[in-house]
PDB file of C-alpha atoms and ligand atoms in Angstrom:
ATOM      1  CA  UNK C   1     120.620 394.190 146.246  1.00  0.00           C
ATOM      2  CA  UNK C   2     116.891 394.371 145.502  1.00  0.00           C
ATOM      3  CA  UNK C   3     115.483 397.556 144.023  1.00  0.00           C
ATOM      4  CA  UNK C   4     112.801 398.320 146.572  1.00  0.00           C
ATOM      5  CA  UNK C   5     111.682 401.867 147.032  1.00  0.00           C
ATOM      6  CA  UNK C   6     111.304 403.812 150.351  1.00  0.00           C
ATOM      7  CA  UNK C   7     112.432 400.915 152.568  1.00  0.00           C
ATOM      8  CA  UNK C   8     115.657 400.752 154.702  1.00  0.00           C
ATOM      9  CA  UNK C   9     117.826 397.999 153.182  1.00  0.00           C
ATOM     10  CA  UNK C  10     120.872 397.072 155.256  1.00  0.00           C
ATOM     11  CA  UNK C  11     123.925 396.637 153.114  1.00  0.00           C
ATOM     12  CA  UNK C  12     126.487 395.770 155.796  1.00  0.00           C
ATOM     13  CA  UNK C  13     126.788 396.404 159.395  1.00  0.00           C
ATOM     14  CA  UNK C  14     126.306 400.222 160.136  1.00  0.00           C
ATOM     15  CA  UNK C  15     125.638 400.997 156.453  1.00  0.00           C
ATOM     16  CA  UNK C  16     122.033 400.997 154.983  1.00  0.00           C
ATOM     17  CA  UNK C  17     120.249 402.807 152.203  1.00  0.00           C
ATOM     18  CA  UNK C  18     116.827 404.066 151.299  1.00  0.00           C
ATOM     19  CA  UNK C  19     116.178 404.244 147.466  1.00  0.00           C
ATOM     20  CA  UNK C  20     114.137 407.163 146.343  1.00  0.00           C
ATOM     21  CA  UNK C  21     111.459 406.691 143.757  1.00  0.00           C
ATOM     22  CA  UNK C  22     113.136 408.827 140.963  1.00  0.00           C
ATOM     23  CA  UNK C  23     114.215 406.451 138.297  1.00  0.00           C
ATOM     24  CA  UNK C  24     115.400 408.054 135.089  1.00  0.00           C
ATOM     25  CA  UNK C  25     118.020 407.985 132.224  1.00  0.00           C
ATOM     26  CA  UNK C  26     120.404 409.845 134.716  1.00  0.00           C
ATOM     27  CA  UNK C  27     119.484 408.257 138.065  1.00  0.00           C
ATOM     28  CA  UNK C  28     119.167 404.604 137.101  1.00  0.00           C
ATOM     29  CA  UNK C  29     116.741 403.058 139.692  1.00  0.00           C
ATOM     30  CA  UNK C  30     116.843 406.393 141.686  1.00  0.00           C
ATOM     31  CA  UNK C  31     118.850 408.136 144.187  1.00  0.00           C
ATOM     32  CA  UNK C  32     120.220 406.000 147.068  1.00  0.00           C
ATOM     33  CA  UNK C  33     120.146 407.822 150.360  1.00  0.00           C
ATOM     34  CA  UNK C  34     122.649 406.231 152.789  1.00  0.00           C
ATOM     35  CA  UNK C  35     122.113 405.986 156.546  1.00  0.00           C
ATOM     36  CA  UNK C  36     125.481 405.178 158.337  1.00  0.00           C
ATOM     37  CA  UNK C  37     126.080 404.422 161.872  1.00  0.00           C
ATOM     38  CA  UNK C  38     124.227 402.180 164.582  1.00  0.00           C
ATOM     39  CA  UNK C  39     123.153 404.099 167.720  1.00  0.00           C
ATOM     40  CA  UNK C  40     123.773 407.402 166.178  1.00  0.00           C
ATOM     41  CA  UNK C  41     123.511 407.878 162.348  1.00  0.00           C
ATOM     42  CA  UNK C  42     124.141 410.403 159.559  1.00  0.00           C
ATOM     43  CA  UNK C  43     122.128 410.577 156.385  1.00  0.00           C
ATOM     44  CA  UNK C  44     124.089 410.978 153.000  1.00  0.00           C
ATOM     45  CA  UNK C  45     122.427 412.404 150.090  1.00  0.00           C
ATOM     46  CA  UNK C  46     118.785 412.817 151.435  1.00  0.00           C
ATOM     47  CA  UNK C  47     117.662 413.163 147.814  1.00  0.00           C
ATOM     48  CA  UNK C  48     114.604 414.781 146.175  1.00  0.00           C
ATOM     49  CA  UNK C  49     112.126 416.652 148.211  1.00  0.00           C
ATOM     50  CA  UNK C  50     109.457 413.861 147.881  1.00  0.00           C
ATOM     51  CA  UNK C  51     107.066 413.306 150.784  1.00  0.00           C
ATOM     52  CA  UNK C  52     107.195 409.469 150.532  1.00  0.00           C
ATOM     53  CA  UNK C  53     111.070 409.465 150.554  1.00  0.00           C
ATOM     54  CA  UNK C  54     111.218 412.105 153.615  1.00  0.00           C
ATOM     55  CA  UNK C  55     108.721 409.898 155.650  1.00  0.00           C
ATOM     56  CA  UNK C  56     110.743 406.834 154.799  1.00  0.00           C
ATOM     57  CA  UNK C  57     114.077 408.556 155.955  1.00  0.00           C
ATOM     58  CA  UNK C  58     112.408 409.740 159.185  1.00  0.00           C
ATOM     59  CA  UNK C  59     111.298 406.215 159.884  1.00  0.00           C
ATOM     60  CA  UNK C  60     114.821 404.806 158.991  1.00  0.00           C
ATOM     61  CA  UNK C  61     116.389 407.139 161.576  1.00  0.00           C
ATOM     62  CA  UNK C  62     113.720 405.949 164.173  1.00  0.00           C
ATOM     63  CA  UNK C  63     114.561 406.831 167.732  1.00  0.00           C
ATOM     64  CA  UNK C  64     118.300 407.224 166.937  1.00  0.00           C
ATOM     65  CA  UNK C  65     120.192 410.594 167.216  1.00  0.00           C
ATOM     66  CA  UNK C  66     120.478 411.911 163.614  1.00  0.00           C
ATOM     67  CA  UNK C  67     124.016 413.608 163.834  1.00  0.00           C
ATOM     68  CA  UNK C  68     124.109 415.269 160.304  1.00  0.00           C
ATOM     69  CA  UNK C  69     122.466 415.386 156.991  1.00  0.00           C
ATOM     70  CA  UNK C  70     125.195 415.345 154.295  1.00  0.00           C
ATOM     71  CA  UNK C  71     125.103 416.140 150.673  1.00  0.00           C
ATOM     72  CA  UNK C  72     127.815 415.095 148.074  1.00  0.00           C
ATOM     73  CA  UNK C  73     126.679 417.870 145.685  1.00  0.00           C
ATOM     74  CA  UNK C  74     123.753 419.990 144.997  1.00  0.00           C
ATOM     75  CA  UNK C  75     121.988 418.431 141.809  1.00  0.00           C
ATOM     76  CA  UNK C  76     118.110 418.137 142.430  1.00  0.00           C
ATOM     77  CA  UNK C  77     118.290 414.418 142.829  1.00  0.00           C
ATOM     78  CA  UNK C  78     120.572 414.785 145.797  1.00  0.00           C
ATOM     79  CA  UNK C  79     120.039 417.757 148.147  1.00  0.00           C
ATOM     80  CA  UNK C  80     116.470 419.235 148.108  1.00  0.00           C
ATOM     81  CA  UNK C  81     115.295 416.902 151.008  1.00  0.00           C
ATOM     82  CA  UNK C  82     118.132 418.174 153.252  1.00  0.00           C
ATOM     83  CA  UNK C  83     116.304 421.235 154.648  1.00  0.00           C
ATOM     84  CA  UNK C  84     112.848 419.527 155.285  1.00  0.00           C
ATOM     85  CA  UNK C  85     114.592 416.539 156.780  1.00  0.00           C
ATOM     86  CA  UNK C  86     116.459 419.021 158.977  1.00  0.00           C
ATOM     87  CA  UNK C  87     113.190 420.671 159.789  1.00  0.00           C
ATOM     88  CA  UNK C  88     111.630 417.444 160.838  1.00  0.00           C
ATOM     89  CA  UNK C  89     114.658 415.998 162.889  1.00  0.00           C
ATOM     90  CA  UNK C  90     116.529 418.959 164.076  1.00  0.00           C
ATOM     91  CA  UNK C  91     119.813 417.757 162.620  1.00  0.00           C
ATOM     92  CA  UNK C  92     122.129 420.047 160.800  1.00  0.00           C
ATOM     93  CA  UNK C  93     122.849 420.115 157.103  1.00  0.00           C
ATOM     94  CA  UNK C  94     126.584 419.597 156.661  1.00  0.00           C
ATOM     95  CA  UNK C  95     128.821 418.896 153.541  1.00  0.00           C
ATOM     96  CA  UNK C  96     129.393 420.413 150.203  1.00  0.00           C
ATOM     97  CA  UNK C  97     129.302 424.139 149.671  1.00  0.00           C
ATOM     98  CA  UNK C  98     126.404 425.832 147.957  1.00  0.00           C
ATOM     99  CA  UNK C  99     127.234 426.502 144.341  1.00  0.00           C
ATOM    100  CA  UNK C 100     129.354 429.541 143.764  1.00  0.00           C
ATOM    101  CA  UNK C 101     127.768 431.812 141.338  1.00  0.00           C
ATOM    102  CA  UNK C 102     130.304 433.726 139.235  1.00  0.00           C
ATOM    103  CA  UNK C 103     129.931 437.370 137.989  1.00  0.00           C
ATOM    104  CA  UNK C 104     130.258 436.522 134.488  1.00  0.00           C
ATOM    105  CA  UNK C 105     127.178 434.366 134.601  1.00  0.00           C
ATOM    106  CA  UNK C 106     125.561 431.562 136.628  1.00  0.00           C
ATOM    107  CA  UNK C 107     127.272 428.319 136.447  1.00  0.00           C
ATOM    108  CA  UNK C 108     124.069 426.656 137.535  1.00  0.00           C
ATOM    109  CA  UNK C 109     121.493 425.209 135.128  1.00  0.00           C
ATOM    110  CA  UNK C 110     118.140 423.582 135.750  1.00  0.00           C
ATOM    111  CA  UNK C 111     119.597 420.346 137.405  1.00  0.00           C
ATOM    112  CA  UNK C 112     120.959 422.535 140.252  1.00  0.00           C
ATOM    113  CA  UNK C 113     119.257 422.953 143.671  1.00  0.00           C
ATOM    114  CA  UNK C 114     119.553 426.740 144.163  1.00  0.00           C
ATOM    115  CA  UNK C 115     117.820 426.466 147.591  1.00  0.00           C
ATOM    116  CA  UNK C 116     120.560 424.537 149.304  1.00  0.00           C
ATOM    117  CA  UNK C 117     121.845 426.257 152.421  1.00  0.00           C
ATOM    118  CA  UNK C 118     124.218 424.188 154.555  1.00  0.00           C
ATOM    119  CA  UNK C 119     124.645 424.915 158.366  1.00  0.00           C
ATOM    120  CA  UNK C 120     128.252 423.981 157.894  1.00  0.00           C
ATOM    121  CA  UNK C 121     130.609 423.358 154.873  1.00  0.00           C
ATOM    122  CA  UNK C 122     133.256 420.611 154.954  1.00  0.00           C
ATOM    123  CA  UNK C 123     136.501 421.476 153.293  1.00  0.00           C
ATOM    124  CA  UNK C 124     138.692 418.690 151.898  1.00  0.00           C
ATOM    125  CA  UNK C 125     139.956 416.340 154.859  1.00  0.00           C
ATOM    126  CA  UNK C 126     137.550 417.892 157.318  1.00  0.00           C
ATOM    127  CA  UNK C 127     135.343 415.468 159.285  1.00  0.00           C
ATOM    128  CA  UNK C 128     132.495 415.061 161.706  1.00  0.00           C
ATOM    129  CA  UNK C 129     132.101 412.470 164.364  1.00  0.00           C
ATOM    130  CA  UNK C 130     129.137 410.021 163.972  1.00  0.00           C
ATOM    131  CA  UNK C 131     128.584 407.151 166.258  1.00  0.00           C
ATOM    132  CA  UNK C 132     132.095 407.549 167.589  1.00  0.00           C
ATOM    133  CA  UNK C 133     133.773 407.415 164.172  1.00  0.00           C
ATOM    134  CA  UNK C 134     134.953 409.962 161.684  1.00  0.00           C
ATOM    135  CA  UNK C 135     133.108 410.682 158.426  1.00  0.00           C
ATOM    136  CA  UNK C 136     135.639 412.582 156.549  1.00  0.00           C
ATOM    137  CA  UNK C 137     135.020 414.872 153.416  1.00  0.00           C
ATOM    138  CA  UNK C 138     137.077 414.136 150.188  1.00  0.00           C
ATOM    139  CA  UNK C 139     136.803 417.020 147.748  1.00  0.00           C
ATOM    140  CA  UNK C 140     136.192 415.591 144.276  1.00  0.00           C
ATOM    141  CA  UNK C 141     135.372 418.484 141.998  1.00  0.00           C
ATOM    142  CA  UNK C 142     134.466 417.545 138.145  1.00  0.00           C
ATOM    143  CA  UNK C 143     130.958 416.291 138.012  1.00  0.00           C
ATOM    144  CA  UNK C 144     130.197 419.563 139.930  1.00  0.00           C
ATOM    145  CA  UNK C 145     132.629 422.170 141.238  1.00  0.00           C
ATOM    146  CA  UNK C 146     131.219 421.523 144.772  1.00  0.00           C
ATOM    147  CA  UNK C 147     131.409 417.733 144.888  1.00  0.00           C
ATOM    148  CA  UNK C 148     132.494 415.761 148.003  1.00  0.00           C
ATOM    149  CA  UNK C 149     132.914 412.066 148.567  1.00  0.00           C
ATOM    150  CA  UNK C 150     132.593 410.900 152.188  1.00  0.00           C
ATOM    151  CA  UNK C 151     134.990 408.286 153.873  1.00  0.00           C
ATOM    152  CA  UNK C 152     133.775 406.081 156.544  1.00  0.00           C
ATOM    153  CA  UNK C 153     136.342 403.637 157.719  1.00  0.00           C
ATOM    154  CA  UNK C 154     137.577 401.721 154.595  1.00  0.00           C
ATOM    155  CA  UNK C 155     134.233 402.584 152.602  1.00  0.00           C
ATOM    156  CA  UNK C 156     133.759 405.698 150.451  1.00  0.00           C
ATOM    157  CA  UNK C 157     130.515 407.259 149.467  1.00  0.00           C
ATOM    158  CA  UNK C 158     131.088 408.507 145.966  1.00  0.00           C
ATOM    159  CA  UNK C 159     128.016 410.463 145.123  1.00  0.00           C
ATOM    160  CA  UNK C 160     127.968 411.009 141.350  1.00  0.00           C
ATOM    161  CA  UNK C 161     131.837 411.272 141.102  1.00  0.00           C
ATOM    162  CA  UNK C 162     132.014 407.405 140.671  1.00  0.00           C
ATOM    163  CA  UNK C 163     128.722 405.637 139.918  1.00  0.00           C
ATOM    164  CA  UNK C 164     128.044 401.932 139.908  1.00  0.00           C
ATOM    165  CA  UNK C 165     126.047 401.719 136.647  1.00  0.00           C
ATOM    166  CA  UNK C 166     127.327 404.438 134.258  1.00  0.00           C
ATOM    167  CA  UNK C 167     129.969 406.888 133.480  1.00  0.00           C
ATOM    168  CA  UNK C 168     129.570 410.305 135.282  1.00  0.00           C
ATOM    169  CA  UNK C 169     128.132 413.190 133.333  1.00  0.00           C
ATOM    170  CA  UNK C 170     130.528 416.029 133.166  1.00  0.00           C
ATOM    171  CA  UNK C 171     128.977 419.143 131.629  1.00  0.00           C
ATOM    172  CA  UNK C 172     130.539 422.719 131.364  1.00  0.00           C
ATOM    173  CA  UNK C 173     130.445 425.367 132.685  1.00  0.00           C
ATOM    174  CA  UNK C 174     130.095 423.767 136.369  1.00  0.00           C
ATOM    175  CA  UNK C 175     131.385 420.493 135.227  1.00  0.00           C
ATOM    176  CA  UNK C 176     135.165 420.355 134.492  1.00  0.00           C
ATOM    177  CA  UNK C 177     136.974 417.484 132.787  1.00  0.00           C
ATOM    178  CA  UNK C 178     140.313 418.294 134.011  1.00  0.00           C
ATOM    179  CA  UNK C 179     139.118 418.510 137.574  1.00  0.00           C
ATOM    180  CA  UNK C 180     137.183 415.333 137.175  1.00  0.00           C
ATOM    181  CA  UNK C 181     140.425 413.504 136.049  1.00  0.00           C
ATOM    182  CA  UNK C 182     142.331 414.950 138.870  1.00  0.00           C
ATOM    183  CA  UNK C 183     139.626 413.736 141.213  1.00  0.00           C
ATOM    184  CA  UNK C 184     139.758 410.175 139.845  1.00  0.00           C
ATOM    185  CA  UNK C 185     143.666 410.465 140.211  1.00  0.00           C
ATOM    186  CA  UNK C 186     142.917 411.325 143.898  1.00  0.00           C
ATOM    187  CA  UNK C 187     140.761 408.253 144.357  1.00  0.00           C
ATOM    188  CA  UNK C 188     143.270 406.102 142.647  1.00  0.00           C
ATOM    189  CA  UNK C 189     145.906 406.983 145.414  1.00  0.00           C
ATOM    190  CA  UNK C 190     143.489 405.902 148.207  1.00  0.00           C
ATOM    191  CA  UNK C 191     143.026 402.349 149.391  1.00  0.00           C
ATOM    192  CA  UNK C 192     139.294 402.151 149.921  1.00  0.00           C
ATOM    193  CA  UNK C 193     137.629 398.569 150.091  1.00  0.00           C
ATOM    194  CA  UNK C 194     134.368 399.672 148.559  1.00  0.00           C
ATOM    195  CA  UNK C 195     132.479 402.402 146.993  1.00  0.00           C
ATOM    196  CA  UNK C 196     128.844 403.249 147.653  1.00  0.00           C
ATOM    197  CA  UNK C 197     127.665 405.524 144.847  1.00  0.00           C
ATOM    198  CA  UNK C 198     124.549 407.516 144.724  1.00  0.00           C
ATOM    199  CA  UNK C 199     123.320 405.611 141.806  1.00  0.00           C
ATOM    200  CA  UNK C 200     123.933 401.820 141.015  1.00  0.00           C
ATOM    201  CA  UNK C 201     125.335 398.857 142.946  1.00  0.00           C
ATOM    202  CA  UNK C 202     128.373 399.146 145.292  1.00  0.00           C
ATOM    203  CA  UNK C 203     131.756 399.097 143.503  1.00  0.00           C
ATOM    204  CA  UNK C 204     133.838 396.232 145.182  1.00  0.00           C
ATOM    205  CA  UNK C 205     136.856 396.608 143.143  1.00  0.00           C
ATOM    206  CA  UNK C 206     137.649 400.339 143.444  1.00  0.00           C
ATOM    207  CA  UNK C 207     141.193 400.560 142.236  1.00  0.00           C
ATOM    208  CA  UNK C 208     140.410 398.406 138.965  1.00  0.00           C
ATOM    209  CA  UNK C 209     137.228 400.397 138.540  1.00  0.00           C
ATOM    210  CA  UNK C 210     138.896 403.731 138.767  1.00  0.00           C
ATOM    211  CA  UNK C 211     141.633 402.671 136.310  1.00  0.00           C
ATOM    212  CA  UNK C 212     138.873 401.560 133.910  1.00  0.00           C
ATOM    213  CA  UNK C 213     137.136 404.896 134.211  1.00  0.00           C
ATOM    214  CA  UNK C 214     140.413 406.752 133.563  1.00  0.00           C
ATOM    215  CA  UNK C 215     141.056 404.609 130.542  1.00  0.00           C
ATOM    216  CA  UNK C 216     137.676 405.104 129.142  1.00  0.00           C
ATOM    217  CA  UNK C 217     138.014 408.944 129.218  1.00  0.00           C
ATOM    218  CA  UNK C 218     141.489 408.985 127.729  1.00  0.00           C
ATOM    219  CA  UNK C 219     139.997 406.875 124.929  1.00  0.00           C
ATOM    220  CA  UNK C 220     137.192 409.118 124.490  1.00  0.00           C
ATOM    221  CA  UNK C 221     139.685 412.153 124.387  1.00  0.00           C
ATOM    222  CA  UNK C 222     141.920 410.412 121.697  1.00  0.00           C
ATOM    223  CA  UNK C 223     138.773 409.615 119.658  1.00  0.00           C
ATOM    224  CA  UNK C 224     137.546 413.255 119.780  1.00  0.00           C
ATOM    225  CA  UNK C 225     140.899 414.496 118.994  1.00  0.00           C
ATOM    226  CA  UNK C 226     141.233 412.098 115.928  1.00  0.00           C
ATOM    227  CA  UNK C 227     137.809 413.272 114.733  1.00  0.00           C
ATOM    228  CA  UNK C 228     138.852 417.156 114.797  1.00  0.00           C
ATOM    229  CA  UNK C 229     142.321 416.101 113.370  1.00  0.00           C
ATOM    230  CA  UNK C 230     140.616 414.762 110.198  1.00  0.00           C
ATOM    231  CA  UNK C 231     138.753 418.020 109.743  1.00  0.00           C
ATOM    232  CA  UNK C 232     136.979 420.710 111.637  1.00  0.00           C
ATOM    233  CA  UNK C 233     133.821 419.507 113.210  1.00  0.00           C
ATOM    234  CA  UNK C 234     131.153 420.781 115.568  1.00  0.00           C
ATOM    235  CA  UNK C 235     129.945 419.080 118.601  1.00  0.00           C
ATOM    236  CA  UNK C 236     126.762 417.434 117.132  1.00  0.00           C
ATOM    237  CA  UNK C 237     128.911 415.839 114.496  1.00  0.00           C
ATOM    238  CA  UNK C 238     131.503 414.595 117.101  1.00  0.00           C
ATOM    239  CA  UNK C 239     128.631 413.128 119.130  1.00  0.00           C
ATOM    240  CA  UNK C 240     127.179 411.400 116.237  1.00  0.00           C
ATOM    241  CA  UNK C 241     130.546 409.838 115.442  1.00  0.00           C
ATOM    242  CA  UNK C 242     131.714 409.021 118.765  1.00  0.00           C
ATOM    243  CA  UNK C 243     128.452 407.769 120.378  1.00  0.00           C
ATOM    244  CA  UNK C 244     126.853 405.379 117.726  1.00  0.00           C
ATOM    245  CA  UNK C 245     123.522 403.926 118.799  1.00  0.00           C
ATOM    246  CA  UNK C 246     123.205 406.498 121.701  1.00  0.00           C
ATOM    247  CA  UNK C 247     119.881 406.746 123.647  1.00  0.00           C
ATOM    248  CA  UNK C 248     118.365 409.894 122.330  1.00  0.00           C
ATOM    249  CA  UNK C 249     117.588 411.045 125.925  1.00  0.00           C
ATOM    250  CA  UNK C 250     121.301 411.228 126.512  1.00  0.00           C
ATOM    251  CA  UNK C 251     122.317 413.331 123.458  1.00  0.00           C
ATOM    252  CA  UNK C 252     122.431 416.559 125.409  1.00  0.00           C
ATOM    253  CA  UNK C 253     124.536 415.014 128.112  1.00  0.00           C
ATOM    254  CA  UNK C 254     127.086 413.421 125.489  1.00  0.00           C
ATOM    255  CA  UNK C 255     127.335 416.834 123.776  1.00  0.00           C
ATOM    256  CA  UNK C 256     128.143 418.341 127.149  1.00  0.00           C
ATOM    257  CA  UNK C 257     130.690 415.785 127.926  1.00  0.00           C
ATOM    258  CA  UNK C 258     132.358 416.182 124.375  1.00  0.00           C
ATOM    259  CA  UNK C 259     132.366 419.978 125.115  1.00  0.00           C
ATOM    260  CA  UNK C 260     134.056 419.306 128.414  1.00  0.00           C
ATOM    261  CA  UNK C 261     136.764 417.190 126.687  1.00  0.00           C
ATOM    262  CA  UNK C 262     137.097 419.972 124.074  1.00  0.00           C
ATOM    263  CA  UNK C 263     137.670 422.847 126.639  1.00  0.00           C
ATOM    264  CA  UNK C 264     140.141 420.580 128.502  1.00  0.00           C
ATOM    265  CA  UNK C 265     142.063 419.912 125.134  1.00  0.00           C
ATOM    266  CA  UNK C 266     141.827 423.755 124.302  1.00  0.00           C
ATOM    267  CA  UNK C 267     143.390 424.608 127.629  1.00  0.00           C
ATOM    268  CA  UNK C 268     146.355 422.213 126.923  1.00  0.00           C
ATOM    269  CA  UNK C 269     146.615 423.706 123.304  1.00  0.00           C
ATOM    270  CA  UNK C 270     145.623 420.666 121.313  1.00  0.00           C
ATOM    271  CA  UNK C 271     142.450 422.097 119.751  1.00  0.00           C
ATOM    272  CA  UNK C 272     141.169 425.513 118.761  1.00  0.00           C
ATOM    273  CA  UNK C 273     137.713 426.650 118.416  1.00  0.00           C
ATOM    274  CA  UNK C 274     136.283 428.951 115.521  1.00  0.00           C
ATOM    275  CA  UNK C 275     132.718 429.620 115.876  1.00  0.00           C
ATOM    276  CA  UNK C 276     131.104 426.210 116.474  1.00  0.00           C
ATOM    277  CA  UNK C 277     133.878 424.231 114.692  1.00  0.00           C
ATOM    278  CA  UNK C 278     136.797 422.618 116.608  1.00  0.00           C
ATOM    279  CA  UNK C 279     140.119 421.853 114.923  1.00  0.00           C
ATOM    280  CA  UNK C 280     143.272 419.993 116.291  1.00  0.00           C
ATOM    281  CA  UNK C 281     146.429 422.105 116.315  1.00  0.00           C
ATOM    282  CA  UNK C 282     148.762 419.183 115.889  1.00  0.00           C
ATOM    283  CA  UNK C 283     150.395 419.527 119.222  1.00  0.00           C
ATOM    284  CA  UNK C 284     148.712 416.755 121.315  1.00  0.00           C
ATOM    285  CA  UNK C 285     149.719 416.792 125.072  1.00  0.00           C
ATOM    286  CA  UNK C 286     148.676 414.921 128.088  1.00  0.00           C
ATOM    287  CA  UNK C 287     150.356 416.320 131.279  1.00  0.00           C
TER     288      UNK C 287
HETATM  289 ZN1   ZN K   1     124.750 414.845 140.075  1.00  0.00          ZN
END
């Protein structure tokens, strides 16, 4: 697949993408907005509120009816164009829930789109009709608490839950490692032919790829547990040991990911926290 920005690339019959011009250490070449359907279409992950990208999306829909604008989750590289695209096309915004803010403090951080306001929220298993076919929501919390994948025939649009170029960032408080692992397990039990992630190339061997992702996380967890079994350590020290040669732009994300593993291990009774130091309890468990 070529990396051309703001043009409609047909990937296979009825599935095309428009690449937004927002490349970064977290988005790879940028956000891939998918346009699915033929005579009637839906847009998945409209992306950042960037005028050039919006124009490209409006052009991509062309004279066809736009049935819905769907978001997998509400990070700023996915959902901000939803409302402006809705205003220009009249199509409803349907899909993931807005982020639930909790009384104890916001789960949102700077990466969240707080303006996202869907016309309709899809629960797990609910669907909409596009071009005479069902587009089905598959709840996949973990990367964020409100993350959905969308199934279209035997293809699955995986948003940031499974990406084609990098492992997914799971950062507390909204990101949750146990949820993420459960959501990988959910995909493992499906029989999708292909994944279309929001970032990176399509995944053409989903079953094998998800097994690899689960293995990678279990390895990371074992490594973290080993490090805090040797002696109490803080997160910075764990990152330095577990991610040698890490791109400095990713240090914060790696720290968040380590923290997500530690919280998961703590819930399972394998580690305890004292101030900023984490220690193994000696009772390892993986349910
Ligand atoms: Zn995201």
